[in-house]
Amino acid sequence: MVKKMVVESLLTQIIIIPLVASALTLLLGKRMGRHCGWIAFFGLLYATCILAIFGIELFRNPSKAYAWSFEWVPGVGLRFGLLADGLSLPFALTISLLSTLIAVYSISYMEHEHGSSVYFTLYTFYAIGMIGAVLSTNLIQFFFFFEIMLLPSWALINSWGTGARERIALKYFIFTHLGALSLLIGILATYSILGTLDLAEIPSMMQSRSPPSWILQAIVLTMLIGFFVKLAIFPVHTWLPDAHAEAPTPISALLSPAMIGIGGYAIARIILTYFRSTALYLSTSLSLLALVTMIYGGLMALAQDDIKRLLAYSSISQMGYLLFGLASFSAIGITGSMFHYVSHGTCKAILFMVSGVFMHQVGIRSISKLGGLAGKMPYTAISMMIGFLGIAGTPPLNGFQSEWMIFLGAFYYGFYINNIQRVLMAALAVIASILTVGYALWTIRRILFGPLPENLKTAKEAPLTMTVPLIVLAFVTFLLGIYPRIFTDMLLLVADKVAVVPR
């Protein structure tokens, strides 16, 4: 009983402590100025430490799960619950770690901006929305946190973005809210047909009520539209390049590495787990969409001169990888896909923060106007190379581990069902990864090497509050490449339960 009470207390603190930190940030912000960001940092650090404790326990016993719930709306049997298991924990810990480090980074990056207290309050709410979404145990609660992600991120872009920030923030809001409404339609239809919103109860209700296949297909399609918008899958991707390029860089470093991949988590948690047969029927279409997204995002990234737009299109391409792994319906492919969320998260956060370092230190984001900075900014340069080489799938970094599993899973499925079309798609996906290598190496070459422009001769490293988060994430990227079992053991057990093709 004592242990159960401790677990429940710790789970609730993951949400409550950052929420308290958010309120304190707003109350003390005027007195502390930009240093109120340290309150947000410590609140998120506390949540990260709790999640790390659960992570250690799950590493020791990957089949374990820790849950807490209470009656939320008893009249309709709705419970508010939090679940840390082999699927949700890697996502929640990645989000929390990134949010914690980027909070420190924001303190220096936002030093000349107005309204620090409001910024860090919204920032913390944004992090709470993402963490709450992946820990949710029922569909309405998931939607609740799904929308909490949207509101503060919209306000952050609208108030602290660059360029036509109000127009871009509105476009971002409209796209993602329409996607969320499509998800809500699917959720309400699920409740109407099955009589439950609790994820754990869906299998038994499916068995007892046996809804028609066309209804299940409609539910899956409406939910997938919502998740595809969040993932920025082609052709519902157009909001992402503008939003990620013009958002304040610390928010770009959360939008791309942490938020958009939650759509992939939702597909694994909801669609593959509870609507597997319907999703399997759509698997070829999902693979094709993923392949098109990979190629389109990679080609568009090659054409960019603005480093933040390049990284935005790169994120679109990387979400194609994630979806491709899920559509393989093999245990190894699904595991690779979910681990790709982690690897893309660490690498892309590094890269967006590096772009912010360039903007903060030399005021330039145009790749063609940069060059020769490796000697002037060695720590930033090393971090940038690790970030780019990671998303390019270079060993021994974590991106290599996630990508080979995704591709192997796709080949497994093609040969398992004896379908030459799926084997060819897997081969095309491997070939398409050359695009990632291309824009990664080309950008490294243009920014870090070659002649140093006259106006950059006084360039120097950013403050420690900006460089230390880069170094920490670079170390994590390397560590997870050397020892991916930290997450893959628990992810494999989850994937085994939903995969068609076993290990």
Coordinates of C-alpha atoms in Angstrom, one line a residue:
M1 CA 0.0 0.0 0.0
V2 CA 2.8 2.4 0.9
K3 CA 4.5 1.7 -2.4
K4 CA 1.2 2.2 -4.3
M5 CA 0.8 5.6 -2.5
V6 CA 4.3 6.6 -3.4
V7 CA 3.9 5.7 -7.1
E8 CA 0.6 7.6 -7.2
S9 CA 2.1 10.6 -5.5
L10 CA 5.1 10.7 -7.9
L11 CA 2.9 10.4 -11.0
T12 CA 0.7 13.3 -10.0
Q13 CA 3.8 15.4 -9.2
I14 CA 5.0 15.1 -12.8
I15 CA 2.1 17.4 -13.7
I16 CA 1.5 19.3 -10.5
I17 CA 5.1 20.5 -9.8
P18 CA 5.6 22.1 -13.2
L19 CA 2.1 23.6 -12.9
V20 CA 3.1 25.2 -9.6
A21 CA 6.4 26.4 -11.2
S22 CA 4.3 28.0 -13.9
A23 CA 2.2 30.0 -11.4
L24 CA 5.3 31.1 -9.5
T25 CA 7.0 32.2 -12.7
L26 CA 4.0 34.5 -13.4
L27 CA 3.8 35.8 -9.8
L28 CA 7.6 36.5 -9.4
G29 CA 8.4 37.4 -13.0
K30 CA 8.4 41.1 -12.7
R31 CA 10.8 41.0 -9.7
M32 CA 13.1 38.4 -11.3
G33 CA 13.0 39.4 -14.9
R34 CA 14.4 36.8 -17.3
H35 CA 15.8 34.9 -14.4
C36 CA 12.3 33.7 -13.6
G37 CA 13.2 31.0 -16.2
W38 CA 15.1 29.2 -13.5
I39 CA 11.8 28.6 -11.7
A40 CA 10.5 26.9 -14.9
F41 CA 13.7 25.0 -15.2
F42 CA 13.6 23.6 -11.6
G43 CA 9.9 22.6 -12.0
L44 CA 10.6 20.7 -15.2
L45 CA 13.9 19.3 -13.8
Y46 CA 11.9 17.8 -10.9
A47 CA 9.5 16.2 -13.3
T48 CA 12.4 14.8 -15.4
C49 CA 14.0 13.3 -12.3
I50 CA 10.7 11.5 -11.4
L51 CA 10.4 10.2 -14.9
A52 CA 14.0 9.0 -14.7
I53 CA 13.2 7.1 -11.6
F54 CA 10.3 5.3 -13.4
G55 CA 12.7 4.8 -16.3
I56 CA 15.2 3.0 -14.1
E57 CA 12.4 0.8 -12.7
L58 CA 11.2 0.0 -16.2
F59 CA 14.7 -0.7 -17.4
R60 CA 15.1 -3.3 -14.7
N61 CA 11.7 -4.8 -15.5
P62 CA 10.4 -3.6 -18.9
S63 CA 7.0 -5.3 -18.5
K64 CA 6.0 -3.2 -15.5
A65 CA 3.6 -0.3 -15.7
Y66 CA 2.8 2.4 -13.2
A67 CA -0.7 3.9 -13.1
W68 CA -2.8 6.4 -11.1
S69 CA -6.4 7.5 -11.7
F70 CA -9.4 9.1 -10.1
E71 CA -13.1 9.6 -11.0
W72 CA -13.2 12.7 -13.2
V73 CA -16.8 12.7 -14.5
P74 CA -18.4 9.7 -12.8
G75 CA -21.7 10.1 -14.6
V76 CA -20.2 8.9 -17.8
G77 CA -17.5 6.7 -16.3
L78 CA -14.7 9.1 -17.1
R79 CA -11.5 8.7 -15.2
F80 CA -8.5 11.0 -15.2
G81 CA -5.4 8.8 -15.2
L82 CA -1.7 8.8 -15.7
L83 CA 0.2 5.8 -17.0
A84 CA 4.0 5.3 -17.2
D85 CA 4.8 2.2 -19.2
G86 CA 7.2 1.0 -21.8
L87 CA 5.6 3.1 -24.5
S88 CA 4.7 6.4 -22.7
L89 CA 7.8 6.6 -20.5
P90 CA 10.4 7.1 -23.4
F91 CA 8.2 9.8 -24.9
A92 CA 7.5 11.6 -21.6
L93 CA 11.1 11.5 -20.5
T94 CA 12.3 12.8 -23.9
I95 CA 9.8 15.7 -23.7
S96 CA 10.7 16.5 -20.1
L97 CA 14.4 16.4 -20.7
L98 CA 14.2 18.6 -23.8
S99 CA 11.9 21.1 -22.0
T100 CA 14.2 21.3 -19.0
L101 CA 17.3 22.0 -21.1
I102 CA 15.6 24.4 -23.4
A103 CA 14.3 26.4 -20.4
V104 CA 17.9 27.1 -19.5
Y105 CA 18.7 27.9 -23.1
S106 CA 15.8 30.3 -23.2
I107 CA 17.1 32.4 -20.3
S108 CA 20.0 33.9 -22.5
Y109 CA 18.2 33.6 -25.8
M110 CA 15.2 35.7 -24.6
E111 CA 17.3 38.2 -22.6
H112 CA 16.4 41.1 -24.8
E113 CA 12.7 40.2 -25.2
H114 CA 9.8 41.6 -23.3
G115 CA 7.5 39.7 -21.0
S116 CA 9.8 37.0 -19.6
S117 CA 7.3 35.9 -16.9
V118 CA 4.5 35.4 -19.4
Y119 CA 6.9 33.6 -21.8
F120 CA 8.1 31.1 -19.2
T121 CA 4.6 30.6 -17.9
L122 CA 3.3 29.7 -21.4
Y123 CA 6.4 27.6 -22.0
T124 CA 5.8 25.5 -18.9
F125 CA 2.1 25.1 -19.8
Y126 CA 3.3 23.9 -23.2
A127 CA 5.6 21.3 -21.7
I128 CA 2.8 20.1 -19.3
G129 CA 0.4 19.7 -22.3
M130 CA 2.9 17.4 -24.1
I131 CA 3.8 15.3 -21.0
G132 CA 0.2 15.0 -20.0
A133 CA -0.8 13.9 -23.5
V134 CA 1.6 10.9 -23.6
L135 CA 0.7 9.8 -20.0
S136 CA -3.1 10.0 -20.6
T137 CA -5.2 6.9 -20.0
N138 CA -8.4 7.9 -21.8
L139 CA -9.3 9.5 -25.1
I140 CA -10.9 12.7 -23.8
Q141 CA -8.0 13.3 -21.4
F142 CA -5.6 12.9 -24.3
F143 CA -7.6 15.4 -26.3
F144 CA -7.6 17.8 -23.4
F145 CA -3.8 17.8 -23.2
F146 CA -3.6 17.7 -27.0
E147 CA -5.4 21.1 -27.0
I148 CA -3.3 22.4 -24.1
M149 CA -0.3 21.9 -26.3
L150 CA -1.9 24.1 -29.0
L151 CA -2.9 27.2 -27.0
P152 CA 0.4 28.2 -25.4
S153 CA 2.4 27.3 -28.5
W154 CA 0.2 29.5 -30.6
A155 CA 0.6 32.4 -28.1
L156 CA 4.3 32.0 -28.0
I157 CA 4.6 32.2 -31.8
N158 CA 2.1 35.1 -32.0
S159 CA 4.0 37.2 -29.3
W160 CA 7.6 36.3 -29.7
G161 CA 7.9 35.0 -33.3
T162 CA 9.7 36.7 -36.2
G163 CA 8.5 37.7 -39.6
A164 CA 4.7 37.8 -40.2
R165 CA 4.3 36.1 -36.8
E166 CA 0.6 36.9 -36.3
R167 CA -0.4 35.5 -39.7
I168 CA 1.8 32.4 -39.2
A169 CA 0.5 31.8 -35.7
L170 CA -3.0 32.0 -37.0
K171 CA -2.2 29.5 -39.8
Y172 CA -0.6 27.2 -37.3
F173 CA -3.7 27.5 -35.0
I174 CA -6.2 26.8 -37.7
F175 CA -4.4 23.8 -39.2
T176 CA -3.7 22.1 -35.8
H177 CA -7.1 22.9 -34.4
L178 CA -8.8 21.5 -37.4
G179 CA -6.7 18.4 -37.0
A180 CA -7.7 18.2 -33.3
L181 CA -11.4 18.6 -34.2
S182 CA -11.1 15.6 -36.6
L183 CA -9.5 13.7 -33.8
L184 CA -12.4 14.7 -31.5
I185 CA -15.0 13.4 -34.0
G186 CA -13.2 10.0 -33.9
I187 CA -13.2 10.1 -30.1
L188 CA -16.9 10.9 -29.8
A189 CA -17.7 8.3 -32.4
T190 CA -15.7 5.7 -30.4
Y191 CA -17.7 6.5 -27.2
S192 CA -21.0 6.4 -29.1
I193 CA -20.2 2.9 -30.5
L194 CA -18.2 1.3 -27.7
G195 CA -19.6 3.2 -24.6
T196 CA -16.2 3.9 -23.2
L197 CA -13.4 6.5 -23.4
D198 CA -10.9 4.5 -21.2
L199 CA -8.2 3.0 -23.4
A200 CA -7.9 -0.1 -21.2
E201 CA -11.6 -0.9 -21.7
I202 CA -11.7 -0.6 -25.5
P203 CA -10.6 -4.3 -26.3
S204 CA -13.4 -5.8 -24.1
M205 CA -16.0 -3.4 -25.5
M206 CA -14.9 -4.2 -29.1
Q207 CA -15.4 -7.9 -28.3
S208 CA -18.8 -7.5 -26.7
R209 CA -20.3 -5.0 -29.2
S210 CA -18.6 -6.1 -32.4
P211 CA -19.1 -2.8 -34.3
P212 CA -19.2 -3.0 -38.2
S213 CA -15.9 -2.7 -40.0
W214 CA -17.0 0.4 -41.9
I215 CA -17.6 2.3 -38.7
L216 CA -14.2 1.3 -37.4
Q217 CA -12.6 2.4 -40.6
A218 CA -14.4 5.8 -40.4
I219 CA -13.2 6.3 -36.8
V220 CA -9.6 5.4 -37.7
L221 CA -9.5 7.7 -40.7
T222 CA -10.8 10.7 -38.7
M223 CA -8.3 10.1 -35.9
L224 CA -5.5 9.6 -38.4
I225 CA -6.3 12.9 -40.1
G226 CA -5.7 14.6 -36.7
F227 CA -2.5 12.7 -36.1
F228 CA -1.2 13.4 -39.6
V229 CA -1.7 17.1 -39.2
K230 CA 0.3 17.0 -35.9
L231 CA 3.0 14.9 -37.6
A232 CA 3.0 17.2 -40.7
I233 CA 2.6 14.3 -43.1
F234 CA 2.3 15.3 -46.7
P235 CA -0.1 16.9 -47.9
V236 CA -1.2 18.4 -44.5
H237 CA 2.2 19.7 -43.7
T238 CA 2.1 23.3 -45.0
W239 CA 1.7 24.9 -41.5
L240 CA 5.0 23.5 -40.3
P241 CA 7.7 25.3 -42.3
D242 CA 6.3 28.7 -41.5
A243 CA 5.6 27.9 -37.8
H244 CA 8.9 26.3 -37.0
A245 CA 10.9 28.8 -39.0
E246 CA 9.4 31.9 -37.4
A247 CA 8.7 30.7 -33.9
P248 CA 11.1 31.9 -31.3
T249 CA 14.0 29.4 -31.6
P250 CA 13.6 27.8 -28.1
I251 CA 10.0 27.0 -29.1
S252 CA 11.1 25.7 -32.5
A253 CA 13.4 23.4 -30.5
L254 CA 10.3 22.0 -28.8
L255 CA 7.8 22.1 -31.7
S256 CA 9.9 19.9 -34.0
P257 CA 11.7 17.5 -31.6
A258 CA 9.0 17.0 -29.1
M259 CA 5.5 18.1 -30.2
I260 CA 5.0 16.8 -33.7
G261 CA 6.1 13.3 -32.9
I262 CA 3.3 13.0 -30.4
G263 CA 1.1 12.2 -33.4
G264 CA 3.2 9.1 -33.9
Y265 CA 2.9 8.2 -30.3
A266 CA -0.9 8.4 -30.6
I267 CA -0.9 6.2 -33.7
A268 CA 1.0 3.5 -31.8
R269 CA -0.9 3.9 -28.5
I270 CA -4.4 4.2 -30.0
I271 CA -4.6 3.0 -33.6
L272 CA -2.2 0.1 -33.7
T273 CA -3.1 -1.1 -30.2
Y274 CA -6.9 -0.9 -30.3
F275 CA -7.8 -0.7 -34.0
R276 CA -5.0 -2.9 -35.4
S277 CA -7.0 -4.9 -38.0
T278 CA -8.4 -1.7 -39.5
A279 CA -5.0 0.0 -39.5
L280 CA -3.5 -3.1 -41.1
Y281 CA -6.0 -2.7 -43.9
L282 CA -4.5 0.8 -44.5
S283 CA -0.9 -0.2 -44.1
T284 CA 0.2 0.1 -47.7
S285 CA -1.4 3.6 -48.0
L286 CA 0.3 4.6 -44.8
S287 CA 3.7 3.4 -46.1
L288 CA 3.2 5.3 -49.3
L289 CA 2.3 8.5 -47.5
A290 CA 5.3 8.0 -45.3
L291 CA 7.6 7.5 -48.3
V292 CA 6.3 10.6 -50.1
T293 CA 6.8 12.6 -47.0
M294 CA 10.4 11.4 -46.5
I295 CA 11.3 12.3 -50.1
Y296 CA 9.4 15.6 -50.3
G297 CA 10.8 16.9 -47.0
G298 CA 14.3 15.9 -47.9
L299 CA 14.2 17.6 -51.3
M300 CA 12.7 20.7 -49.9
A301 CA 15.4 20.8 -47.2
L302 CA 18.1 20.7 -49.9
A303 CA 16.6 23.8 -51.5
Q304 CA 16.7 26.0 -48.4
D305 CA 19.1 28.8 -47.5
D306 CA 17.4 29.7 -44.2
I307 CA 18.7 27.3 -41.7
K308 CA 15.5 27.2 -39.7
R309 CA 13.4 26.4 -42.8
L310 CA 15.9 23.7 -43.7
L311 CA 15.4 22.2 -40.3
A312 CA 11.7 22.5 -40.5
Y313 CA 11.5 20.6 -43.8
S314 CA 14.0 18.1 -42.3
S315 CA 11.4 17.5 -39.6
I316 CA 8.7 16.8 -42.1
S317 CA 11.0 14.2 -43.7
Q318 CA 11.9 12.6 -40.4
M319 CA 8.2 12.2 -39.5
G320 CA 8.0 10.2 -42.7
Y321 CA 10.6 7.9 -41.2
L322 CA 8.5 7.6 -38.1
L323 CA 5.3 6.8 -39.9
F324 CA 7.1 4.3 -42.2
G325 CA 8.2 2.3 -39.2
L326 CA 4.7 2.2 -37.7
A327 CA 3.3 1.1 -41.1
S328 CA 5.7 -1.9 -41.2
F329 CA 3.6 -3.7 -38.5
S330 CA 6.7 -5.5 -37.5
A331 CA 8.0 -5.5 -33.9
I332 CA 11.4 -4.3 -35.0
G333 CA 10.0 -1.6 -37.2
I334 CA 7.6 -0.2 -34.6
T335 CA 10.3 -0.2 -32.0
G336 CA 12.6 1.7 -34.4
S337 CA 9.8 4.2 -35.1
M338 CA 9.2 4.9 -31.4
F339 CA 12.9 5.1 -30.8
H340 CA 13.2 7.5 -33.7
Y341 CA 11.1 9.9 -31.8
V342 CA 13.8 9.9 -29.1
S343 CA 16.7 10.1 -31.6
H344 CA 15.1 12.8 -33.7
G345 CA 14.2 14.7 -30.5
T346 CA 17.7 14.9 -29.2
C347 CA 19.3 15.6 -32.6
K348 CA 16.8 18.2 -33.9
A349 CA 16.7 20.0 -30.6
I350 CA 20.5 20.4 -30.9
L351 CA 20.2 21.7 -34.4
F352 CA 17.4 24.2 -33.7
M353 CA 19.4 25.5 -30.7
V354 CA 22.5 25.8 -32.8
S355 CA 20.6 27.9 -35.3
G356 CA 19.6 30.1 -32.3
V357 CA 23.2 30.4 -31.3
F358 CA 24.1 31.7 -34.7
M359 CA 21.2 34.2 -34.6
H360 CA 22.1 35.2 -31.1
Q361 CA 25.8 35.6 -31.6
V362 CA 26.1 36.9 -35.2
G363 CA 22.5 37.8 -36.1
I364 CA 22.5 35.6 -39.2
R365 CA 20.3 32.6 -40.2
S366 CA 21.1 32.6 -43.9
I367 CA 23.4 29.6 -44.7
S368 CA 25.0 31.4 -47.6
K369 CA 26.2 34.2 -45.4
L370 CA 27.8 31.9 -42.8
G371 CA 31.1 30.0 -43.1
G372 CA 34.3 29.0 -41.3
L373 CA 32.7 29.0 -37.9
A374 CA 34.2 25.8 -36.6
G375 CA 37.3 27.5 -35.3
K376 CA 35.4 30.4 -33.7
M377 CA 32.7 28.3 -32.1
P378 CA 34.1 24.8 -31.5
Y379 CA 31.5 23.5 -29.0
T380 CA 28.7 24.7 -31.1
A381 CA 30.3 23.2 -34.2
I382 CA 30.8 19.8 -32.6
S383 CA 27.2 19.8 -31.3
M384 CA 26.0 20.7 -34.8
M385 CA 27.9 17.9 -36.4
I386 CA 26.5 15.4 -33.9
G387 CA 23.0 16.7 -34.5
F388 CA 23.2 16.4 -38.3
L389 CA 25.1 13.1 -38.3
G390 CA 22.5 11.7 -35.9
I391 CA 19.5 12.4 -38.1
A392 CA 21.5 11.2 -41.1
G393 CA 21.7 7.8 -39.3
T394 CA 25.5 7.8 -38.8
P395 CA 26.9 5.3 -36.3
P396 CA 27.5 5.3 -33.4
L397 CA 24.7 7.9 -32.8
N398 CA 21.1 7.2 -31.8
G399 CA 19.7 8.0 -35.3
F400 CA 21.6 5.0 -36.7
Q401 CA 19.9 2.7 -34.2
S402 CA 16.4 3.9 -35.0
E403 CA 16.8 4.1 -38.7
W404 CA 18.2 0.6 -39.3
M405 CA 15.3 -0.8 -37.2
I406 CA 12.8 1.1 -39.2
F407 CA 14.2 -0.1 -42.5
L408 CA 14.7 -3.7 -41.3
G409 CA 11.1 -3.8 -40.1
A410 CA 9.8 -2.6 -43.5
F411 CA 11.8 -5.4 -45.2
Y412 CA 10.6 -7.9 -42.7
Y413 CA 6.9 -7.1 -43.4
G414 CA 7.4 -7.2 -47.2
F415 CA 9.0 -10.6 -47.1
Y416 CA 6.6 -11.9 -44.4
I417 CA 3.5 -11.2 -46.6
N418 CA 5.4 -12.0 -49.7
N419 CA 4.6 -8.6 -51.3
I420 CA 7.1 -7.3 -53.8
Q421 CA 5.5 -3.9 -53.7
R422 CA 6.3 -3.5 -50.0
V423 CA 9.8 -4.7 -50.5
L424 CA 10.4 -2.1 -53.2
M425 CA 9.0 0.6 -51.0
A426 CA 11.4 -0.4 -48.2
A427 CA 14.3 -0.3 -50.7
L428 CA 13.1 3.2 -51.9
A429 CA 13.0 4.4 -48.3
V430 CA 16.6 3.3 -47.8
I431 CA 17.7 5.1 -51.0
A432 CA 15.7 8.2 -50.0
S433 CA 17.8 8.5 -46.8
I434 CA 20.6 9.7 -49.1
L435 CA 18.7 13.0 -49.1
T436 CA 19.2 13.4 -45.4
V437 CA 22.9 12.7 -45.7
G438 CA 23.0 15.3 -48.6
Y439 CA 21.5 18.3 -46.8
A440 CA 23.3 17.4 -43.5
L441 CA 26.8 17.3 -45.0
W442 CA 26.1 20.2 -47.3
T443 CA 25.0 22.4 -44.4
I444 CA 27.9 21.4 -42.2
R445 CA 30.3 22.2 -45.1
R446 CA 28.8 25.6 -45.8
I447 CA 28.4 26.8 -42.2
L448 CA 31.4 25.4 -40.3
F449 CA 34.2 25.2 -42.9
G450 CA 35.5 27.3 -45.8
P451 CA 36.6 30.9 -45.7
L452 CA 35.4 33.0 -42.7
P453 CA 33.5 36.1 -43.8
E454 CA 34.9 39.4 -42.6
N455 CA 31.8 40.3 -40.6
L456 CA 32.1 37.0 -38.6
K457 CA 35.7 37.4 -37.4
T458 CA 34.6 38.6 -34.0
A459 CA 32.2 35.7 -33.6
K460 CA 32.5 33.7 -30.3
E461 CA 30.8 31.0 -28.4
A462 CA 27.4 31.7 -26.8
P463 CA 27.0 31.9 -23.0
L464 CA 27.2 28.7 -21.0
T465 CA 23.4 28.7 -20.5
M466 CA 23.2 28.2 -24.3
T467 CA 26.2 25.9 -24.9
V468 CA 25.8 23.5 -21.9
P469 CA 22.3 22.3 -23.0
L470 CA 23.9 21.5 -26.5
I471 CA 26.7 19.5 -24.9
V472 CA 24.3 17.6 -22.7
L473 CA 22.1 16.6 -25.6
A474 CA 25.1 15.7 -27.7
F475 CA 26.2 13.4 -24.9
V476 CA 22.7 11.8 -24.7
T477 CA 22.7 11.4 -28.5
F478 CA 26.0 9.5 -28.3
L479 CA 25.0 7.5 -25.2
L480 CA 21.7 6.2 -26.8
G481 CA 23.6 5.3 -29.9
I482 CA 26.1 3.2 -27.9
Y483 CA 23.5 1.7 -25.5
P484 CA 20.0 2.0 -27.0
R485 CA 18.7 -0.7 -24.6
I486 CA 17.9 2.1 -22.2
F487 CA 14.7 2.5 -24.2
T488 CA 14.5 -0.3 -26.8
D489 CA 14.0 -3.2 -24.4
M490 CA 10.8 -1.7 -23.1
L491 CA 9.7 -0.5 -26.5
L492 CA 10.2 -4.0 -28.0
L493 CA 7.9 -5.5 -25.4
V494 CA 5.1 -3.0 -26.4
A495 CA 5.8 -3.6 -30.1
D496 CA 5.5 -7.3 -29.7
K497 CA 1.9 -6.9 -28.5
V498 CA 0.7 -4.9 -31.6
A499 CA 2.9 -6.2 -34.4
V500 CA 1.9 -8.6 -37.1
V501 CA 5.4 -9.7 -37.8
P502 CA 7.2 -10.9 -34.6
R503 CA 10.8 -10.5 -33.8

